[in-house]
Short mmCIF file of C-alpha atoms in Angstrom, two decimals:
data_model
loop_
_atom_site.label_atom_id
_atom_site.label_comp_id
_atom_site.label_asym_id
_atom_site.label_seq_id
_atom_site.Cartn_x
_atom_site.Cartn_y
_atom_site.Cartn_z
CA UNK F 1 -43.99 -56.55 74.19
CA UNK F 2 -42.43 -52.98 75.42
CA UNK F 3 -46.13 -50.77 75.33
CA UNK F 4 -44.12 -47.78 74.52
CA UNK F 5 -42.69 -49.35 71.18
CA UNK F 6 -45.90 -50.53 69.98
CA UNK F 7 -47.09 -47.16 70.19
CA UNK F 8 -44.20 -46.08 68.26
CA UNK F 9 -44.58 -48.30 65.86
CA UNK F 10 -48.54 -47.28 65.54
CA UNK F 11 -47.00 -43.78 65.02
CA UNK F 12 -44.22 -44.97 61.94
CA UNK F 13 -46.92 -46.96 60.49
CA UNK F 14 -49.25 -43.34 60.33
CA UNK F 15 -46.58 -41.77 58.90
CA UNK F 16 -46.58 -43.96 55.70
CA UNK F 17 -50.13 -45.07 55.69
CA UNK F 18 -51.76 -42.81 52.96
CA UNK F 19 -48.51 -43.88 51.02
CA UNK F 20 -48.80 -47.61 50.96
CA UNK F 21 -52.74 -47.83 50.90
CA UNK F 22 -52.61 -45.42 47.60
CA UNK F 23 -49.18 -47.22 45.83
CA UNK F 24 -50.43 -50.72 46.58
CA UNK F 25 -54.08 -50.57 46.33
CA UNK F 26 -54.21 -53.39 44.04
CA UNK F 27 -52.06 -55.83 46.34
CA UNK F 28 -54.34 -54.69 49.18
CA UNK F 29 -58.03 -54.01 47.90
CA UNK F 30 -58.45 -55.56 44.74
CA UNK F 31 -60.14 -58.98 45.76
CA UNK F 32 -59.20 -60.80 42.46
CA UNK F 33 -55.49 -60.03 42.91
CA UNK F 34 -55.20 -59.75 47.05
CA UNK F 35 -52.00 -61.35 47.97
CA UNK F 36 -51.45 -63.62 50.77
CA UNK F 37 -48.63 -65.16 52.41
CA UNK F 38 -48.76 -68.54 50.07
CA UNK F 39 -48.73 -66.16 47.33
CA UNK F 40 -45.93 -64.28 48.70
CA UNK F 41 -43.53 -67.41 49.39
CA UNK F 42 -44.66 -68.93 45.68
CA UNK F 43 -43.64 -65.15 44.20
CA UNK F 44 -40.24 -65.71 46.17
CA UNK F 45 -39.36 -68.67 45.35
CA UNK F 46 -39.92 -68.28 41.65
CA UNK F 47 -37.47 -65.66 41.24
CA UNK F 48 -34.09 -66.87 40.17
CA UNK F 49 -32.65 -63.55 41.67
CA UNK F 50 -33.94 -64.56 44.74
CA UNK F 51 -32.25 -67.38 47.37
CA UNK F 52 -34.57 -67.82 50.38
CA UNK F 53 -32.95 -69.87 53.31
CA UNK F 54 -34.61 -71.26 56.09
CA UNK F 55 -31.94 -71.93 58.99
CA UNK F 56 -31.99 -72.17 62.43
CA UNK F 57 -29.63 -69.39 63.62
CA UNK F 58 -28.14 -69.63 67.38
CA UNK F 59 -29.02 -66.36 68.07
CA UNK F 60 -32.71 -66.71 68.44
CA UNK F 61 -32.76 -62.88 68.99
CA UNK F 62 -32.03 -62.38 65.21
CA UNK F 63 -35.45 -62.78 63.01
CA UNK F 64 -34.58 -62.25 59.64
CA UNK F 65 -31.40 -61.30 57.55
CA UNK F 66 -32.00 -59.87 54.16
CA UNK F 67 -28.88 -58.41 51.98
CA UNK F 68 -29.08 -57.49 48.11
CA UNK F 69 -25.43 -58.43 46.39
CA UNK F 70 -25.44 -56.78 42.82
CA UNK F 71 -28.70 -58.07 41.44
CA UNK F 72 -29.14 -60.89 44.03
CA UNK F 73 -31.11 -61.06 46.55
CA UNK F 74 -30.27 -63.32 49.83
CA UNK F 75 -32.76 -63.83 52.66
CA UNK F 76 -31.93 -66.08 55.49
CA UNK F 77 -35.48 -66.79 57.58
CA UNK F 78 -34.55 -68.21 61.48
CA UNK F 79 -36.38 -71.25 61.72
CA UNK F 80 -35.92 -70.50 65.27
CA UNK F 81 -39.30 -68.25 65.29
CA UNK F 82 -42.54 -69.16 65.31
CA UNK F 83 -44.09 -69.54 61.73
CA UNK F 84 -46.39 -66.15 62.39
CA UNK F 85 -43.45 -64.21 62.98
CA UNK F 86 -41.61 -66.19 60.01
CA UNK F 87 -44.35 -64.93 57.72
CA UNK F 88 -44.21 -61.72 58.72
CA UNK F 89 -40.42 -61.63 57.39
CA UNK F 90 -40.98 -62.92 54.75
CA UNK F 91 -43.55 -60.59 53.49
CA UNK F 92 -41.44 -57.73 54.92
CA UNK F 93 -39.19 -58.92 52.66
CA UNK F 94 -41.34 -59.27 49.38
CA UNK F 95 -41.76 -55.54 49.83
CA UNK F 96 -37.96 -54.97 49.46
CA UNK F 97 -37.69 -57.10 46.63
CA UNK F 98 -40.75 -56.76 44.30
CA UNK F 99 -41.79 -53.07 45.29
CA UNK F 100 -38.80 -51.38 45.33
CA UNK F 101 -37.81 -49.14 42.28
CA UNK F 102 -34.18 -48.47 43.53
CA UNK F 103 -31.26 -47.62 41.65
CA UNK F 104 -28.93 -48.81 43.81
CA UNK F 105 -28.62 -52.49 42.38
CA UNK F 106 -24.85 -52.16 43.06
CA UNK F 107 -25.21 -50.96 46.74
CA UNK F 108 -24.93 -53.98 49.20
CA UNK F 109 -27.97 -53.58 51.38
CA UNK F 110 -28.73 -55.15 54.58
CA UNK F 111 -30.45 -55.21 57.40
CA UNK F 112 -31.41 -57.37 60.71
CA UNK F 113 -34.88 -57.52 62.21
CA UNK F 114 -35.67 -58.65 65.35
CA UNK F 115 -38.55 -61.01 66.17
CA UNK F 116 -40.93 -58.40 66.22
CA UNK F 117 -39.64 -57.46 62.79
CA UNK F 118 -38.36 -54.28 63.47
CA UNK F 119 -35.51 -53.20 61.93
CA UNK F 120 -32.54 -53.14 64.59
CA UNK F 121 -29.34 -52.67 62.45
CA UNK F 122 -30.05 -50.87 59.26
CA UNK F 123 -26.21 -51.39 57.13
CA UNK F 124 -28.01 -48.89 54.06
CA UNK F 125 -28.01 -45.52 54.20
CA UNK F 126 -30.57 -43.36 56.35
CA UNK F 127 -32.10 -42.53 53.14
CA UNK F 128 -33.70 -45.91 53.21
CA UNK F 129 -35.41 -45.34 56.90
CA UNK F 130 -38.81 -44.56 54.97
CA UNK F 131 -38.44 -47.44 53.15
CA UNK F 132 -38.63 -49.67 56.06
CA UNK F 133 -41.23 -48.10 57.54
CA UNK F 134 -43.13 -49.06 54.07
CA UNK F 135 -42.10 -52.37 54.04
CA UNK F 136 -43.08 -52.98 57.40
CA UNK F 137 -46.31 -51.45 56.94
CA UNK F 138 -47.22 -53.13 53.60
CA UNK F 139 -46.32 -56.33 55.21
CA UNK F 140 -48.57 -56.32 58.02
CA UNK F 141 -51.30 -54.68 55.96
CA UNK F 142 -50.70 -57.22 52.87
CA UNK F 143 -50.89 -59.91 55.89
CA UNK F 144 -53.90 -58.50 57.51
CA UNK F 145 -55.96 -56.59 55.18
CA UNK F 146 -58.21 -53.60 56.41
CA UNK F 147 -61.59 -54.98 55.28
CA UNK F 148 -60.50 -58.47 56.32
CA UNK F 149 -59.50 -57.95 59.54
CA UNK F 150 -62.91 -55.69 60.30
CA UNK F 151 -65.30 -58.54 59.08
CA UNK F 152 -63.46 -61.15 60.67
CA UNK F 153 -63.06 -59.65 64.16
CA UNK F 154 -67.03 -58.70 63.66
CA UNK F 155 -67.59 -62.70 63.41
CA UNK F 156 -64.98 -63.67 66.32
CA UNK F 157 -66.36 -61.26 68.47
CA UNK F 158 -69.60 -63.08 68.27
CA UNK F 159 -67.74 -66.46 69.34
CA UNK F 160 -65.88 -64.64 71.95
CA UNK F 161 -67.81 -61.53 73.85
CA UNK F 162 -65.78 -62.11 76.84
CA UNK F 163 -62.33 -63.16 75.82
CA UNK F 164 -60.10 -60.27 74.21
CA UNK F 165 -57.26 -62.56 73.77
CA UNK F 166 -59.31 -65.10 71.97
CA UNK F 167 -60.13 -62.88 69.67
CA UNK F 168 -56.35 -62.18 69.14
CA UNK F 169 -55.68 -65.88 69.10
CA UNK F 170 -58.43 -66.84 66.41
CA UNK F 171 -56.98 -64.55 63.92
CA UNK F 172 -53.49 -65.41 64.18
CA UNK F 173 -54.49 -68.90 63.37
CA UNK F 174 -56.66 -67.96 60.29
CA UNK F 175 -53.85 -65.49 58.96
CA UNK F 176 -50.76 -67.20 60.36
CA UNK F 177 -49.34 -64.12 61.97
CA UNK F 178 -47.59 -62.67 64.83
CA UNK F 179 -49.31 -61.83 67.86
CA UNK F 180 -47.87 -57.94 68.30
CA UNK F 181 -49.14 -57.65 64.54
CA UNK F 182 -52.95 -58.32 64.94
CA UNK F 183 -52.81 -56.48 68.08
CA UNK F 184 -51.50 -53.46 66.15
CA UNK F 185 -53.70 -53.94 63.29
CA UNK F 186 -56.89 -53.92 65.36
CA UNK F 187 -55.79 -50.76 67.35
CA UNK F 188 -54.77 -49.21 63.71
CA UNK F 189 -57.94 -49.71 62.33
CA UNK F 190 -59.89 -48.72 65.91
CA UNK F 191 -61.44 -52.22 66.29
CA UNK F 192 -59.27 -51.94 70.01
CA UNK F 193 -59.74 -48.91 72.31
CA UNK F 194 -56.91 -48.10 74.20
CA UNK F 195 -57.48 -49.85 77.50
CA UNK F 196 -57.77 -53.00 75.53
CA UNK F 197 -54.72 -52.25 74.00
CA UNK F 198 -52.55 -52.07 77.16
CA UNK F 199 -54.32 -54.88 78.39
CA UNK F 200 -53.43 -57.38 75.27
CA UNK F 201 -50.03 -56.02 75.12
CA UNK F 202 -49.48 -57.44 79.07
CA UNK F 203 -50.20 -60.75 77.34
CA UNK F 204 -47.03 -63.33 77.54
CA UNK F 205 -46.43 -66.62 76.01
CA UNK F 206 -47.87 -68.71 78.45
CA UNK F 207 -50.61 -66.98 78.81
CA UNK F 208 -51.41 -66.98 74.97
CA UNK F 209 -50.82 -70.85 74.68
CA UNK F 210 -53.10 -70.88 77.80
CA UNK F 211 -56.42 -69.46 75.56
CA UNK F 212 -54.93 -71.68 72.37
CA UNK F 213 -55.60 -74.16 74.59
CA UNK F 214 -58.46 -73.23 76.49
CA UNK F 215 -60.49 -72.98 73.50
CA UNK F 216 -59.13 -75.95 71.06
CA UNK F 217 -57.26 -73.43 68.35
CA UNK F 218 -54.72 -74.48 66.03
CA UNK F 219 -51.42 -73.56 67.67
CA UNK F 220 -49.36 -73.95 64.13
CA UNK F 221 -48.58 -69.93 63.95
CA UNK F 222 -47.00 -69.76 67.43
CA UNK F 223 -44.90 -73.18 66.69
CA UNK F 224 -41.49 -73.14 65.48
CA UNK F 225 -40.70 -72.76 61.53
CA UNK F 226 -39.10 -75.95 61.53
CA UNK F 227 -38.66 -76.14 57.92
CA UNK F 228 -34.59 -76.15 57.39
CA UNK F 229 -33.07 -76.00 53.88
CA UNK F 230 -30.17 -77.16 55.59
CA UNK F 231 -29.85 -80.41 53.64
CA UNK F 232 -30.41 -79.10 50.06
CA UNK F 233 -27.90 -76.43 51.14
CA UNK F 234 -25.18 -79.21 51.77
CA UNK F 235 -26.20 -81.09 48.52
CA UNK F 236 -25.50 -78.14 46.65
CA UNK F 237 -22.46 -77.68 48.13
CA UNK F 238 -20.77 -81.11 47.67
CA UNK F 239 -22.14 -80.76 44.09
CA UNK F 240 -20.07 -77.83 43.19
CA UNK F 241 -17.24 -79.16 45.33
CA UNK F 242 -16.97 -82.39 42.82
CA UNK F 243 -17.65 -80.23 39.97
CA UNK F 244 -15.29 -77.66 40.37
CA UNK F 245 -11.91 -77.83 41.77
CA UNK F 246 -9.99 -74.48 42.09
CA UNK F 247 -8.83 -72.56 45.73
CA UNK F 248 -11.60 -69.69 45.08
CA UNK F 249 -14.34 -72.41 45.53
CA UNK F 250 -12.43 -74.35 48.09
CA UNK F 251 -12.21 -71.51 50.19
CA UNK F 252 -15.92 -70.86 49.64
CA UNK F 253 -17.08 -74.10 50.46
CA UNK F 254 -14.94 -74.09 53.88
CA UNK F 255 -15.75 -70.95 54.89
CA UNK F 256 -19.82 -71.39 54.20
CA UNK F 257 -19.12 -74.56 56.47
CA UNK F 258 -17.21 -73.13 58.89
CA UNK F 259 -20.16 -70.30 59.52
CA UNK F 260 -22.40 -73.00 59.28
CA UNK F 261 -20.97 -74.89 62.20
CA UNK F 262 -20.47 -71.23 64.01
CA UNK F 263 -23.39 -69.34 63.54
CA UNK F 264 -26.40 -72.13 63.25
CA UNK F 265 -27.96 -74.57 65.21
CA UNK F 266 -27.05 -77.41 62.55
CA UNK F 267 -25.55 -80.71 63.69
CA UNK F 268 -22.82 -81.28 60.52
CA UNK F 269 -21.61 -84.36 61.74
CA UNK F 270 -18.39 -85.84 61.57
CA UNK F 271 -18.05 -85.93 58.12
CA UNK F 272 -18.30 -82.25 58.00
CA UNK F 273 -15.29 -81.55 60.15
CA UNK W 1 -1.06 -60.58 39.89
CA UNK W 2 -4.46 -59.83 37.71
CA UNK W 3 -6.37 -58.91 40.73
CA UNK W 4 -4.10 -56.84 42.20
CA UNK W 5 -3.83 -54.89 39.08
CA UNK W 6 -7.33 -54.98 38.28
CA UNK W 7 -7.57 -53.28 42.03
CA UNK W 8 -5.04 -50.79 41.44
CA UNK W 9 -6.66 -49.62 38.20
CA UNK W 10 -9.80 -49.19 39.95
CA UNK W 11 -8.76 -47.64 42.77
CA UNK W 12 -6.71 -44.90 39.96
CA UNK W 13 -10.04 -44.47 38.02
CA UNK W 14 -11.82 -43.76 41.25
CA UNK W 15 -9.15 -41.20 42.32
CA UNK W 16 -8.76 -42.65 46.05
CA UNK W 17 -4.95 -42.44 47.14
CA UNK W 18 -3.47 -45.18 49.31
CA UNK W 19 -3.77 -43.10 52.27
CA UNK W 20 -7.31 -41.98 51.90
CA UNK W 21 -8.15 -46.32 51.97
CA UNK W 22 -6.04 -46.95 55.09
CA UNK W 23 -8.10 -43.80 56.91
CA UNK W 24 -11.10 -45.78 56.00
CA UNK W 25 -10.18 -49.42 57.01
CA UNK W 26 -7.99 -47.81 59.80
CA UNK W 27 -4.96 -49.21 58.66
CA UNK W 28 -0.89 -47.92 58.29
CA UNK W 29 -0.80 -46.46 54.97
CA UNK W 30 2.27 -48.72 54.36
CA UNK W 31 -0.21 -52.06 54.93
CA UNK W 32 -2.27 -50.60 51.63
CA UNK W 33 1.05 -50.55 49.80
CA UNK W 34 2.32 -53.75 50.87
CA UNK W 35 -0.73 -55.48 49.75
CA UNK W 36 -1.46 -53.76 46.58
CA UNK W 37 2.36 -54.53 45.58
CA UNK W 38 2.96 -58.00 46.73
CA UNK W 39 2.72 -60.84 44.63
CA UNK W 40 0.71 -63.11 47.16
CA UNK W 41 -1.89 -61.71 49.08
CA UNK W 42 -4.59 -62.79 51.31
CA UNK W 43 -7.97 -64.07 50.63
CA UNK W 44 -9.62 -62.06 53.31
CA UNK W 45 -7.56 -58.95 52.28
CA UNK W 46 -8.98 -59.08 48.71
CA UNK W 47 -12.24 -59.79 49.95
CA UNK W 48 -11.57 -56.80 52.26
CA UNK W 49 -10.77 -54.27 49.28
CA UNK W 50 -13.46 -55.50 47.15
CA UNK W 51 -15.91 -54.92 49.96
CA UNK W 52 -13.99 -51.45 50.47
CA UNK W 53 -14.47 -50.58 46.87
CA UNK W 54 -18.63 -52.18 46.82
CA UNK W 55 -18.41 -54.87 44.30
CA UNK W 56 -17.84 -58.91 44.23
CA UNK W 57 -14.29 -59.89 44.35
CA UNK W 58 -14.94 -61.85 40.35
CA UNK W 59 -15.00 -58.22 39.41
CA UNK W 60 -11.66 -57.99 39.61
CA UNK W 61 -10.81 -61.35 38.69
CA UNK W 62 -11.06 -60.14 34.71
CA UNK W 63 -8.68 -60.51 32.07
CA UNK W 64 -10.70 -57.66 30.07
CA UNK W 65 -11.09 -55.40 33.28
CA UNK W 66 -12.96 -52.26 32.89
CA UNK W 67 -12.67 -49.67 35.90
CA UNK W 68 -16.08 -47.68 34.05
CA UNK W 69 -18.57 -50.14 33.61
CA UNK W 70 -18.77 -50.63 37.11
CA UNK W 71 -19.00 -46.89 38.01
CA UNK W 72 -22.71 -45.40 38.45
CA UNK W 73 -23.65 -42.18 39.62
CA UNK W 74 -24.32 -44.03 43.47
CA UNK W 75 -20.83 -45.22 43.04
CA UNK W 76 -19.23 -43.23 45.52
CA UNK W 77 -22.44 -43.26 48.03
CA UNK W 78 -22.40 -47.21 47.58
CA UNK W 79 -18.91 -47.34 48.90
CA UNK W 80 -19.89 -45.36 52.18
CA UNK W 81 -22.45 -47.16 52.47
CA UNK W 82 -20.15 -50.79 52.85
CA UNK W 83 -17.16 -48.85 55.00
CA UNK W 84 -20.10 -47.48 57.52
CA UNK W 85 -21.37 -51.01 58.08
CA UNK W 86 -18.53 -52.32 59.87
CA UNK W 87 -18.89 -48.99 62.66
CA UNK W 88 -22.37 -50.10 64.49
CA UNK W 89 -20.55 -50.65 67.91
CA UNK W 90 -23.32 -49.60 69.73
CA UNK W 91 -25.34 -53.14 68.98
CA UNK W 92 -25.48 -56.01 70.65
CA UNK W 93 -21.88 -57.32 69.86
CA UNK W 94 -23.41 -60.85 69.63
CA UNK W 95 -26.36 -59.79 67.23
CA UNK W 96 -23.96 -58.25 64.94
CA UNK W 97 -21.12 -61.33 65.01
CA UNK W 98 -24.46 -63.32 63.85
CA UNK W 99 -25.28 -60.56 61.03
CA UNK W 100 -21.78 -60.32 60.01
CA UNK W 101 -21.38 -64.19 59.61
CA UNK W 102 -24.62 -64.79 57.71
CA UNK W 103 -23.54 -61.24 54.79
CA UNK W 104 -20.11 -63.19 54.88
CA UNK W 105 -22.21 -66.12 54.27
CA UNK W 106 -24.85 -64.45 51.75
CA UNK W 107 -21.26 -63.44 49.96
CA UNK W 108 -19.35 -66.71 49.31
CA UNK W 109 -22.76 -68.38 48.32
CA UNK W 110 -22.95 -65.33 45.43
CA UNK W 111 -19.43 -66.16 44.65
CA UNK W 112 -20.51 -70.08 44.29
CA UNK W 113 -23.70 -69.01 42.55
CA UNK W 114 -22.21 -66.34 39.88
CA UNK W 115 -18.63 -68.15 39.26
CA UNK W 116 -19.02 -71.46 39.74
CA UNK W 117 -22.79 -72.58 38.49
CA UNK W 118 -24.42 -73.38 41.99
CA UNK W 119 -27.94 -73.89 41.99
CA UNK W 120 -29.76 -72.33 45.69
#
């Protein structure tokens, strides 16, 4: 990843740091109540307000796609991305939905994040900028906590004294996270000097599945999603199709198909046509 | 047509004139006058207003329509809001096609959801 956005990123996140540690304290401290991503998908997914998708998009550029519609919230994950970076939307997301006291239910919000999970096309107003910047730092905080991360990277170092990107790679299999975010993390939290810094950051993604492998570590968080709702989507659909009969759902129906068929990497078959 | 009225009393309460809608959707004043007085419009045009004027099409789909339940005090903020989003030219045109596609989708699975019982 580009050096020079990490660093900017480093310098958002310090921006809102004192903010989210202080308003989230209990989601982040509190041992009893720490969240964690199973948590966070469970919290999701028990909200009625809420309709997670996991799809694979075409565009494998595109990360995550969340938009608010009067009180409803849609978030469409790309099963496209590895599972770390899934998680990392998805918690990015939990902030928006659960944390934020807005008043602008009515507004239609929405936003795209690339893979790193930064926020590329913001469609809210610029009001909201600090809001991200929140949400993006609660997310990787909630997903790597501060005392966490220090113990753990105390014990790994003691496994690995020579291998820097070990390290890395050990943690993103015990949290199920993104590579750029651990590396941030430790260089937030000083566990990284800067040399070490630049030096992870050169890191690509051969070279990362290279030390996976090298050292026997659970590859899971750098595999694909892979878990598509695309079938319950189409059951729902063909039940409200032979429930209802009326051009407003029609149209619906065949347009949801249509940008189905368009938009995501979804084999619909002849039937579909 | 009940929509079309429901739109037109809405677009009174707000206090937007014809031309002040086809500035924003860069359209021929006459277009906005056409539509809002013919008998038999469009799909995507009502979908098009309704996104113009920040709420779900069913809004206007009402036999007891009323403009001022609707109208909060980010009313006229939320409508900027929606007309800005279709100006980010300076994106990846094939990002935003995929964006665009997946709020349209977002949209008529709300519609499905809120009007016609569809579980997600």
């Amino acid at each position: 990843m580009n050096f020079e956005k990490v660093k900017e990123i480093l310098e958002l996140n310090r921006q809102v740091y004192d903010d989210v540690e202080k308003k989230y304290k209990l989601d982040l401290f509190e041992s009893d109540y720490m969240i964690d991503i199973q948590f966070i998908e469970s919290a999701l997914k028990a909200d009625e307000n809420v309709h997670l998708l996991n799809l694979p998009l075409k565009n494998e550029s595109v990360g995550a796609v969340a938009c608010t519609i009067g009180f409803k919230h849609f978030i469409l994950l790309n099963t496209n991305i590895s599972r770390g970076e899934r998680n990392y939307h998805l918690a990015h997301d939990y902030y928006h939905i659960k944390h934020e006291h807005s008043n602008e239910v009515r507004t239609l919000i929405c936003e795209i994040r690339d893979k790193s999970g930064e926020v590329a096309v913001d469609y809210s107003n610029p009001h909201k900028n600090r809001t991200e910047k929140m949400a993006s730092l609660y997310a990787s905080m909630v997903l790597l906590p501060d005392k966490y991360l220090k113990k753990s990277y105390e014990s790994i170092c003691k496994y690995h004294p020579d291998d820097l990107k070990a390290r890395v790679c050990e943690i993103m299999n015990l949290k199920m996270v993104p590579f750029t975010l651990v590396v941030i993390r430790l260089r937030e939290l000083g566990l990284i000097d800067e040399d070490e810094f630049r030096t992870l950051l050169l890191a690509d993604q051969a070279m990362l599945e290279n030390t996976f492998d090298k050292y026997g570590i659970n590859k899971d968080c750098i595999e694909l999603a892979d878990e598509s709702n695309y079938k319950m989507l189409e059951e729902r659909l063909i039940e409200v199709a032979t429930r209802e009969s009326g051009e407003v759902a029609d149209y619906s129906i065949n347009k949801i198909i249509k940008i189905i068929s368009l938009t995501f990497d979804i084999d619909l078959g002849d039937d579909n046509e | 047509m009940l929509i079309l009225e429901n739109i037109k009393a809405y677009q009174a309460y707000m206090g937007i004139t014809n031309a002040q809608i086809a500035r924003d959707l860069g359209i021929q004043p006459m277009a906005v006058s056409r539509f809002l007085n013919g008998d038999n419009p469009k799909y995507d045009d009502l979908m098009k207003y309704s996104k113009y004027f920040g709420v779900d099409l069913a809004f206007f789909d009402n036999d007891n329509f009323d403009p001022s339940v609707m109208l909060g005090k980010n009313e006229m903020e939320d409508r900027e809001t929606i007309f800005y989003s279709g100006s980010l030219s300076s994106h990846d045109p094939e990002v935003l096609e995929t964006v665009e596609s997946i709020v349209e989708l977002f949209k008529h699975l709300n519609l499905l959801i809120m009007d016609h019982g569809m579980r997600l």
